[in-house]
Structure formats: C-alpha cells, structure tokens
Tab-separated table of C-alpha atoms in Angstrom:
chain	number	residue	atom	x	y	z
A	1	MET	CA	187.909	103.147	133.040
A	2	VAL	CA	185.710	100.070	132.647
A	3	GLU	CA	187.543	97.019	131.282
A	4	PHE	CA	185.940	94.864	128.581
A	5	ASN	CA	186.042	91.733	130.755
A	6	GLU	CA	184.191	93.579	133.548
A	7	ILE	CA	181.048	94.127	131.423
A	8	ASP	CA	178.098	91.714	131.519
A	9	PHE	CA	176.799	90.737	128.081
A	10	LEU	CA	173.908	88.898	126.464
A	11	TYR	CA	173.100	87.821	122.921
A	12	ILE	CA	170.169	89.016	120.847
A	13	GLU	CA	168.927	88.128	117.373
A	14	GLU	CA	167.793	90.911	115.066
A	15	GLY	CA	167.227	90.622	111.348
A	16	GLN	CA	169.641	87.938	110.145
A	17	VAL	CA	172.342	88.598	112.744
A	18	ARG	CA	173.245	87.461	116.247
A	19	ILE	CA	174.747	90.258	118.303
A	20	LYS	CA	176.501	90.389	121.660
A	21	ILE	CA	175.392	93.473	123.598
A	22	PRO	CA	176.016	94.843	127.083
A	23	THR	CA	173.308	94.387	129.686
A	24	PHE	CA	171.758	97.621	130.893
A	25	GLU	CA	168.930	99.070	132.958
A	26	LYS	CA	168.536	102.314	131.012
A	27	VAL	CA	169.626	103.447	127.561
A	28	THR	CA	172.189	106.192	128.070
A	29	ALA	CA	175.269	107.630	126.360
A	30	ARG	CA	177.223	106.748	129.507
A	31	ALA	CA	176.834	103.003	128.910
A	32	PRO	CA	180.153	101.159	128.383
A	33	VAL	CA	179.011	100.349	124.837
A	34	PHE	CA	175.935	102.050	123.398
A	35	PHE	CA	173.013	99.963	122.184
A	36	ASN	CA	169.344	100.957	121.925
A	37	PRO	CA	166.811	98.128	121.427
A	38	VAL	CA	164.040	100.630	120.648
A	39	MET	CA	165.883	101.552	117.439
A	40	GLU	CA	165.216	98.130	115.875
A	41	LEU	CA	162.481	99.696	113.712
A	42	ASN	CA	164.976	102.364	112.641
A	43	ARG	CA	167.486	99.671	111.664
A	44	ASP	CA	164.827	97.616	109.827
A	45	LEU	CA	163.825	100.677	107.801
A	46	SER	CA	167.484	101.443	107.126
A	47	VAL	CA	168.088	97.959	105.732
A	48	ALA	CA	165.052	98.375	103.459
A	49	ALA	CA	166.201	101.831	102.319
A	50	LEU	CA	169.797	100.772	101.586
A	51	THR	CA	168.595	97.607	99.819
A	52	THR	CA	166.430	99.795	97.585
A	53	TYR	CA	169.328	102.165	96.970
A	54	GLN	CA	171.651	99.288	96.049
A	55	HIS	CA	169.056	97.896	93.626
A	56	GLN	CA	168.748	101.270	91.928
A	57	LYS	CA	172.509	101.744	91.769
A	58	ASP	CA	172.887	98.153	90.463
A	59	ASP	CA	176.474	97.942	91.673
A	60	ASP	CA	178.429	97.147	94.812
A	61	ILE	CA	178.247	99.802	97.519
A	62	THR	CA	180.481	100.902	100.367
A	63	ILE	CA	178.992	102.083	103.675
A	64	CYS	CA	180.253	104.068	106.639
A	65	ASP	CA	178.363	103.695	109.915
A	66	ALA	CA	180.022	106.631	111.656
A	67	PHE	CA	178.638	105.805	115.129
A	68	GLY	CA	178.842	102.020	115.230
A	69	GLY	CA	178.396	101.224	118.930
A	70	SER	CA	177.966	97.444	119.199
A	71	GLY	CA	178.250	97.250	115.397
A	72	ILE	CA	174.716	95.971	114.903
A	73	ARG	CA	173.685	98.444	112.208
A	74	GLY	CA	176.776	98.046	110.014
A	75	ILE	CA	176.803	94.277	110.514
A	76	ARG	CA	173.169	94.063	109.451
A	77	TYR	CA	173.947	96.129	106.372
A	78	ALA	CA	176.819	93.808	105.429
A	79	LYS	CA	174.895	90.571	106.009
A	80	GLU	CA	171.376	91.446	104.876
A	81	ILE	CA	172.029	93.614	101.815
A	82	GLU	CA	173.422	92.053	98.649
A	83	GLY	CA	176.226	93.943	96.946
A	84	VAL	CA	177.891	95.489	100.017
A	85	SER	CA	181.612	95.309	99.250
A	86	LEU	CA	182.600	97.039	102.488
A	87	ALA	CA	180.825	98.308	105.597
A	88	VAL	CA	182.939	100.316	108.015
A	89	VAL	CA	181.734	100.291	111.633
A	90	ASN	CA	183.340	103.231	113.378
A	91	ASP	CA	183.340	104.340	117.012
A	92	LEU	CA	185.625	106.412	119.174
A	93	ASN	CA	184.997	104.125	122.145
A	94	PRO	CA	187.668	101.361	122.272
A	95	LEU	CA	185.281	98.999	124.072
A	96	ALA	CA	182.747	99.444	121.275
A	97	VAL	CA	185.350	98.622	118.654
A	98	GLU	CA	186.402	95.487	120.560
A	99	LEU	CA	182.765	94.385	120.854
A	100	ALA	CA	182.084	95.167	117.189
A	101	ASN	CA	185.034	92.986	116.164
A	102	GLU	CA	183.638	90.108	118.240
A	103	ASN	CA	180.229	90.554	116.586
A	104	ILE	CA	181.779	90.613	113.122
A	105	GLN	CA	183.480	87.290	113.847
A	106	GLU	CA	180.320	85.884	115.422
A	107	ASN	CA	178.448	86.499	112.158
A	108	GLY	CA	181.257	85.219	109.930
A	109	LEU	CA	181.612	88.374	107.864
A	110	SER	CA	184.614	89.466	105.829
A	111	ASN	CA	183.099	92.612	104.309
A	112	VAL	CA	182.920	94.565	107.583
A	113	LYS	CA	185.726	96.479	109.228
A	114	ALA	CA	185.598	97.996	112.710
A	115	CYS	CA	187.765	101.023	113.384
A	116	ARG	CA	188.324	103.532	116.156
A	117	GLU	CA	188.232	107.097	114.900
A	118	ASP	CA	186.539	110.418	115.454
A	119	ALA	CA	183.488	110.492	113.162
A	120	ASN	CA	184.526	113.747	111.515
A	121	LEU	CA	188.078	112.519	110.925
A	122	ILE	CA	187.119	109.219	109.312
A	123	LEU	CA	184.762	110.984	106.937
A	124	ARG	CA	187.398	113.566	106.013
A	125	LYS	CA	190.161	111.018	105.593
A	126	CYS	CA	187.993	108.729	103.460
A	127	LYS	CA	186.692	111.457	101.154
A	128	GLY	CA	184.957	109.988	98.121
A	129	ARG	CA	185.270	106.419	99.368
A	130	PHE	CA	181.751	105.761	100.627
A	131	ASP	CA	178.517	105.432	98.669
A	132	VAL	CA	176.472	105.559	101.883
A	133	VAL	CA	177.207	107.630	104.975
A	134	ASP	CA	175.044	106.900	108.015
A	135	ILE	CA	175.134	109.422	110.873
A	136	ASP	CA	173.206	108.116	113.870
A	137	PRO	CA	174.674	109.720	117.008
A	138	PHE	CA	173.304	110.029	120.515
A	139	GLY	CA	171.781	113.537	120.285
A	140	THR	CA	172.331	116.021	117.491
A	141	PRO	CA	173.974	115.134	114.159
A	142	ALA	CA	174.805	118.806	113.504
A	143	PRO	CA	178.567	118.658	114.292
A	144	TYR	CA	179.090	115.868	111.727
A	145	VAL	CA	177.046	117.015	108.736
A	146	GLU	CA	179.797	119.300	107.398
A	147	SER	CA	182.288	116.409	107.137
A	148	ALA	CA	179.661	114.174	105.520
A	149	ALA	CA	178.853	116.889	102.974
A	150	ALA	CA	182.518	117.337	102.132
A	151	SER	CA	183.273	113.636	101.803
A	152	ILE	CA	180.315	111.787	100.276
A	153	LYS	CA	180.427	111.291	96.525
A	154	ALA	CA	177.803	112.465	94.044
A	155	GLY	CA	175.140	109.800	93.666
A	156	GLY	CA	175.688	108.715	97.242
A	157	LEU	CA	173.084	108.279	99.966
A	158	ILE	CA	173.193	110.270	103.194
A	159	CYS	CA	171.245	108.883	106.169
A	160	VAL	CA	170.866	111.070	109.264
A	161	THR	CA	169.200	110.526	112.640
A	162	ALA	CA	168.495	113.243	115.206
A	163	THR	CA	167.391	112.368	118.735
A	164	ASP	CA	167.409	115.938	120.075
A	165	THR	CA	163.724	116.325	119.248
A	166	SER	CA	163.133	118.666	122.202
A	167	ALA	CA	165.245	121.249	120.386
A	168	LEU	CA	163.928	120.610	116.864
A	169	CYS	CA	160.302	120.613	118.069
A	170	GLY	CA	160.629	123.899	119.962
A	171	THR	CA	160.559	122.807	123.606
A	172	TYR	CA	164.042	124.321	123.846
A	173	ARG	CA	164.260	127.044	121.198
A	174	LYS	CA	167.777	128.367	121.795
A	175	PRO	CA	169.548	124.997	121.283
A	176	CYS	CA	167.741	124.637	117.942
A	177	ILE	CA	168.901	128.089	116.855
A	178	ARG	CA	172.429	127.340	118.056
A	179	LYS	CA	172.749	123.901	116.440
A	180	TYR	CA	170.653	124.248	113.283
A	181	SER	CA	170.600	128.029	112.702
A	182	ALA	CA	166.810	127.885	112.591
A	183	LYS	CA	163.894	128.885	114.809
A	184	PRO	CA	161.470	126.070	115.730
A	185	LEU	CA	157.777	126.191	116.541
A	186	ARG	CA	156.018	124.464	119.428
A	187	ASN	CA	152.588	123.602	118.043
A	188	GLU	CA	150.505	120.653	116.861
A	189	TYR	CA	152.728	119.981	113.822
A	190	CYS	CA	156.069	120.666	115.573
A	191	HIS	CA	157.489	117.261	114.628
A	192	GLU	CA	157.064	117.956	110.933
A	193	THR	CA	158.521	121.429	111.412
A	194	GLY	CA	161.484	119.914	113.224
A	195	LEU	CA	162.051	117.370	110.472
A	196	ARG	CA	161.955	120.165	107.908
A	197	ILE	CA	164.436	122.214	109.989
A	198	LEU	CA	166.797	119.226	109.965
A	199	ALA	CA	166.334	118.804	106.192
A	200	GLY	CA	166.930	122.501	105.608
A	201	PHE	CA	170.104	122.412	107.698
A	202	LEU	CA	171.384	119.442	105.681
A	203	SER	CA	170.542	121.123	102.382
A	204	ARG	CA	172.231	124.409	103.312
A	205	THR	CA	175.344	122.608	104.555
A	206	PHE	CA	175.684	120.464	101.434
A	207	SER	CA	175.197	123.508	99.205
A	208	LYS	CA	178.579	124.886	100.321
A	209	TYR	CA	180.146	122.070	98.292
A	210	LYS	CA	177.875	122.577	95.262
A	211	LYS	CA	175.919	119.512	96.323
A	212	CYS	CA	172.146	119.196	96.573
A	213	LEU	CA	169.849	116.685	98.239
A	214	ASP	CA	166.893	114.781	96.853
A	215	PHE	CA	164.991	113.622	99.932
A	216	LEU	CA	163.774	110.066	99.408
A	217	PHE	CA	162.241	109.120	102.758
A	218	SER	CA	161.820	110.876	106.083
A	219	HIS	CA	159.970	110.129	109.293
A	220	SER	CA	159.544	111.195	112.892
A	221	THR	CA	159.087	108.214	115.197
A	222	GLU	CA	158.996	108.156	119.004
A	223	HIS	CA	162.104	110.008	120.237
A	224	TYR	CA	163.952	110.519	116.936
A	225	MET	CA	163.811	111.873	113.393
A	226	ARG	CA	165.375	110.178	110.385
A	227	LEU	CA	166.163	111.358	106.827
A	228	TYR	CA	167.449	109.624	103.692
A	229	ALA	CA	168.611	111.727	100.734
A	230	LEU	CA	170.346	111.171	97.432
A	231	VAL	CA	173.305	113.466	96.808
A	232	GLY	CA	173.456	115.455	93.564
A	233	LYS	CA	176.228	117.749	92.381
A	234	GLY	CA	176.558	120.964	90.384
A	235	ALA	CA	176.129	124.664	91.048
A	236	LYS	CA	172.965	124.989	88.926
A	237	LYS	CA	171.227	121.994	90.521
A	238	THR	CA	172.218	123.200	93.964
A	239	ASP	CA	170.919	126.721	93.332
A	240	GLU	CA	167.607	125.270	92.127
A	241	SER	CA	167.408	123.024	95.185
A	242	LEU	CA	167.884	125.963	97.542
A	243	GLU	CA	164.686	127.479	96.177
A	244	ASN	CA	162.964	124.990	98.479
A	245	ILE	CA	164.360	126.735	101.575
A	246	GLY	CA	161.832	128.973	103.303
A	247	TYR	CA	159.704	129.619	106.371
A	248	ILE	CA	156.381	128.521	107.865
A	249	ALA	CA	154.252	131.251	109.437
A	250	HIS	CA	151.682	129.969	111.946
A	251	CYS	CA	148.816	131.802	113.583
A	252	PRO	CA	148.398	130.648	117.211
A	253	LYS	CA	144.895	132.125	117.387
A	254	CYS	CA	143.040	130.844	114.320
A	255	LEU	CA	145.479	128.028	113.323
A	256	ASN	CA	146.035	129.462	109.835
A	257	ARG	CA	149.483	128.880	108.294
A	258	GLU	CA	151.399	129.944	105.193
A	259	VAL	CA	154.641	128.866	103.546
A	260	PHE	CA	157.054	131.567	102.392
A	261	LYS	CA	159.853	130.317	100.127
A	262	GLY	CA	163.255	131.976	99.934
A	263	MET	CA	166.142	132.688	102.270
A	264	ALA	CA	164.846	136.166	103.073
A	265	PRO	CA	161.244	136.395	101.850
A	266	ARG	CA	158.838	139.201	102.691
A	267	ILE	CA	156.648	137.859	105.473
A	268	SER	CA	153.695	139.918	106.653
A	269	LEU	CA	153.636	140.642	110.385
A	270	ASN	CA	150.021	139.599	110.899
A	271	CYS	CA	147.780	136.702	109.926
A	272	PRO	CA	145.552	137.858	107.037
A	273	ASP	CA	142.590	135.888	108.441
A	274	CYS	CA	142.409	137.191	112.004
A	275	GLY	CA	145.123	139.835	112.391
A	276	GLU	CA	147.094	137.966	115.088
A	277	VAL	CA	150.892	138.227	114.935
A	278	TRP	CA	152.471	135.281	113.127
A	279	ASN	CA	154.776	132.802	114.799
A	280	VAL	CA	157.493	132.015	112.244
A	281	ALA	CA	159.700	128.904	111.967
A	282	GLY	CA	162.761	128.541	109.757
A	283	PRO	CA	164.711	128.596	107.619
A	284	LEU	CA	163.607	125.065	106.793
A	285	TRP	CA	162.942	122.749	103.865
A	286	CYS	CA	159.626	123.536	102.159
A	287	GLY	CA	159.964	120.992	99.362
A	288	GLU	CA	159.112	117.307	99.008
A	289	MET	CA	160.109	115.022	101.880
A	290	GLN	CA	158.829	111.709	100.503
A	291	ASN	CA	159.755	110.231	97.123
A	292	SER	CA	156.834	108.065	95.981
A	293	ASP	CA	158.910	105.924	93.586
A	294	PHE	CA	161.562	105.184	96.209
A	295	LEU	CA	158.965	104.393	98.895
A	296	SER	CA	157.080	102.066	96.524
A	297	ARG	CA	160.329	100.218	95.838
A	298	MET	CA	161.005	99.988	99.579
A	299	LEU	CA	157.590	98.434	100.102
A	300	ASP	CA	158.403	95.899	97.389
A	301	VAL	CA	161.597	94.731	99.124
A	302	VAL	CA	160.164	94.515	102.662
A	303	PRO	CA	158.544	91.053	102.223
A	304	ASP	CA	161.965	89.637	101.268
A	305	LEU	CA	163.665	90.917	104.431
A	306	GLU	CA	163.971	88.791	107.548
A	307	ILE	CA	162.782	91.324	110.117
A	308	ASN	CA	160.713	91.066	113.283
A	309	GLN	CA	158.782	94.287	112.748
A	310	GLU	CA	157.606	93.813	109.172
A	311	ASN	CA	154.068	95.033	109.932
A	312	GLU	CA	155.305	98.212	111.630
A	313	VAL	CA	157.732	98.893	108.782
A	314	THR	CA	155.013	98.409	106.148
A	315	LYS	CA	152.471	100.605	107.964
A	316	LEU	CA	154.922	103.482	108.328
A	317	LEU	CA	156.068	103.278	104.711
A	318	GLU	CA	152.461	103.226	103.466
A	319	LYS	CA	151.625	106.353	105.488
A	320	CYS	CA	154.736	108.145	104.226
A	321	LEU	CA	153.925	107.103	100.655
A	322	ALA	CA	150.444	108.592	101.029
A	323	GLU	CA	152.048	111.872	102.181
A	324	SER	CA	154.145	112.252	99.009
A	325	GLY	CA	153.032	115.277	97.014
A	326	ALA	CA	151.124	116.766	99.964
A	327	PRO	CA	151.839	120.372	101.045
A	328	PRO	CA	153.920	121.183	104.141
A	329	THR	CA	152.245	121.023	107.580
A	330	PHE	CA	149.041	119.224	108.544
A	331	TYR	CA	145.845	120.035	110.418
A	332	ASP	CA	145.120	118.413	113.773
A	333	VAL	CA	141.356	117.769	113.694
A	334	HIS	CA	141.159	117.744	117.489
A	335	ALA	CA	142.934	121.141	117.680
A	336	ILE	CA	140.398	122.590	115.202
A	337	CYS	CA	137.532	121.127	117.242
A	338	ARG	CA	138.882	122.710	120.413
A	339	LYS	CA	138.897	126.027	118.610
A	340	LEU	CA	135.331	125.510	117.386
A	341	LYS	CA	134.306	124.116	120.796
A	342	ILE	CA	132.690	121.016	119.309
A	343	SER	CA	133.258	117.262	119.547
A	344	ALA	CA	135.593	115.653	117.032
A	345	PRO	CA	133.795	113.827	114.157
A	346	PRO	CA	135.165	110.570	112.626
A	347	MET	CA	138.361	111.155	110.656
A	348	ASP	CA	137.220	109.031	107.705
A	349	GLY	CA	134.022	111.037	107.388
A	350	VAL	CA	135.888	114.350	107.397
A	351	MET	CA	138.317	113.036	104.772
A	352	THR	CA	135.471	111.907	102.529
A	353	MET	CA	133.814	115.320	102.635
A	354	ILE	CA	137.109	117.100	101.902
A	355	LYS	CA	137.648	114.824	98.881
A	356	GLU	CA	134.113	115.512	97.704
A	357	GLY	CA	134.985	119.199	97.841
A	358	GLY	CA	137.660	118.585	95.200
A	359	TYR	CA	140.735	118.647	97.443
A	360	MET	CA	143.404	116.079	98.148
A	361	VAL	CA	143.599	114.736	101.670
A	362	THR	CA	145.531	111.997	103.449
A	363	ARG	CA	146.441	110.945	106.944
A	364	THR	CA	149.939	111.629	108.232
A	365	HIS	CA	152.410	109.475	110.139
A	366	PHE	CA	153.205	112.459	112.405
A	367	ASN	CA	149.883	112.429	114.243
A	368	PRO	CA	146.920	109.994	114.281
A	369	ASN	CA	144.591	113.010	114.422
A	370	GLY	CA	146.367	114.849	111.598
A	371	LEU	CA	145.281	115.414	108.020
A	372	LYS	CA	147.458	116.644	105.167
A	373	THR	CA	145.393	118.496	102.601
A	374	ASP	CA	145.492	121.369	100.138
A	375	ALA	CA	142.078	122.552	101.329
A	376	PRO	CA	142.019	125.957	103.049
A	377	LEU	CA	141.404	126.076	106.788
A	378	SER	CA	138.022	127.746	106.302
A	379	PHE	CA	136.784	124.812	104.237
A	380	ILE	CA	138.090	122.259	106.735
A	381	GLU	CA	136.325	124.069	109.553
A	382	MET	CA	133.094	124.173	107.546
A	383	VAL	CA	133.325	120.420	106.941
A	384	ILE	CA	133.971	119.654	110.599
A	385	ALA	CA	131.262	122.004	111.859
A	386	SER	CA	128.656	120.645	109.428
A	387	TYR	CA	129.437	116.970	109.897
A	388	LYS	CA	126.442	114.893	110.977
C-alpha cells in the first residue's frame, strides 16, 4: 500500500481555498487520493446552489460530502458559504482522510470534520442529521441513493453526480438497465434522456420512504451529469410526484417523439407519422428539470462568489434558466437537415420563425445545435425547408 509520505503533492487555489493535492498524469480512481481538476466548474456551481439553498432556508445548514477525496468540495462549502455549522468530508480511503485533515488545517476551519467511513454507512448512521447530502462518486451514484433517501431530512437538498454517461446515454444499454432499472436511448438527445433516467431513478428510490423530489437545477456537462433536488415528504405529495414518471418514444426514421406518462402507460408500437417502430426509453422523469426561481437566485449570488470560472457558470445557468418550462427532449437542427438533405440555416433565424408561428422556443445547454420547443416536428421542418 502507498504510504502518505511517498506521495508527491502540490498546492492549488480554487475559490477561496488553498488545497494540497497529489500530483498525477491522468485522472483515475486508482490514484492514491482522488482529485479531478476538470470538476472545478461542478464545484463552483455547487457552491452557488448551496449558497442559494442556505439563503432560502435562512438558517444554519449541515452538509455531508460522502466522497470527499482531497476534501476540496466540503472545505469550499465550509469556507465560502455563510451559515454552514458543519461540513463532513467523508472517504473510505485513509490517505484521503489524512490529506483532507491537512487541508482543513491549512484553511483554518473549525466547521469541517474529516472521517473515514463507507458512504452508505455514514448516511445510515447519521439519519436526519444532514440538511445537504452530496453524492459525487467516481462512476455511478446508484448504490448510494437508497441510503441518502432513507437518511436525508424533509426540506433537505440532495445533490447527485453521475459520471457513467456511457451507460445513461445508451452506449452501453445493459449497465443502464442493471444500475438504474431503465432503458436508455442512443440518439441526438441522449444526454437529456440520460439525465431524466437519473432523475427518475432518484424519484422512484425516494418514493419508498414517502419522500418526493422537486428538481431545482440539472445539467449535463462534459463527462458527467449533475442534479439538485429539494426533498419533500408525505404519501400524497409523493404519489403526485410519481405522476411525472413515464417514457419517451422516439422514431429513428422521421425523428418524431412522444412522451407517455405513467409507470405502465399504453404505448403504440409504431410512430403515427411514418409507421416505423418506436424506440422507447424509460422509465424516466418527464417533469420539470429546471426551477426558474431557484436558477434566478443562483444567478444573483454568482457575482458575490470568488470563483475563477464565473463566466462559464453564468452562461450555463442562463441556458438552463431559458429551458425552464420547456417540454422534454429537443430537436437537433443539423439532424433534421440531414433528414431533409439540405444545408443548415442560421439557428437564430429558425428560432425567430418558430416564435412568429406562435410557439415557444429556446436553445438548450445539451447541444449547441439543439432547440427546445413546443412546435410539432412538421412545423419545424417546414420552417427549416423554407428558410431563405
């Protein structure tokens, strides 16, 4: 086993903290202590989200970072967010715990505690103690959601990251079925489908404990997906929430798609537009994924944060805010043009014509060529084909 004094380290500054991290050539779970510099944007967004949550709660909050690694996320929470009475940085790796303790001392914090425990065990043992549970593992979060659902209190905030996007997006279908009990789709909007599969899995798992989720902010960025949801409680609320579980049927031939709500809805075998057999994804979350009020409040707090990637954070939040209220899935204009065998017109021009037709339309953070709209596919094709 690698000893702590055998590891080479360097210091980095991120947000308001100075962190000691191991040197590495490649980000991998086999590193002596895990740290991923690419996730700085993720951590910046998390600080903004938890700051917004704390403002809304208007009280001190307790946080569990179940996969602490170097401790950077939990330490940033404790130092950069006012009203954090305790942040627990947990990791099963003893080297990570030792490094996290050094980083806590380096930043002069007394409201952070590093501990060595299995993520499921610490959540079970500390049932009802945490206002915020953050699950950010290397790979799938699926094995830890049950413990989070059982332990987090009503009114709490659950934050979940998934880096197994190849499964959620349908490159590897069987692992998605095995881990999330849902069938993915590999198509132009597979990242949104994957995010909705993750949300649906969370919602179904929490429902066992008569808890429901109000999704506040969600995004798919680079190699990972991230969700933030407020936890509600009560059988009636949970039953109503589960009405947002359903399926997306996609036609691979004409690109038509339909949403079918319900755990076991009646789904026609063929696309009504062209007769091709549907490809079906789900069960997944068909409801709202972006809360406009919460995102607006996040945008308000961003200028007050000391972060390196303020522009990237703001751009992503603005795109997600624009998506709030839009229907599930989006249309890839280039995919439609390939079907029509024509060149792609300017996106802004297409959007203007769709709006003039009386429909809502917005860009999406999932794809620079994607449009979210309530216009039917036939109208979108007419707009694209007639654009001059």
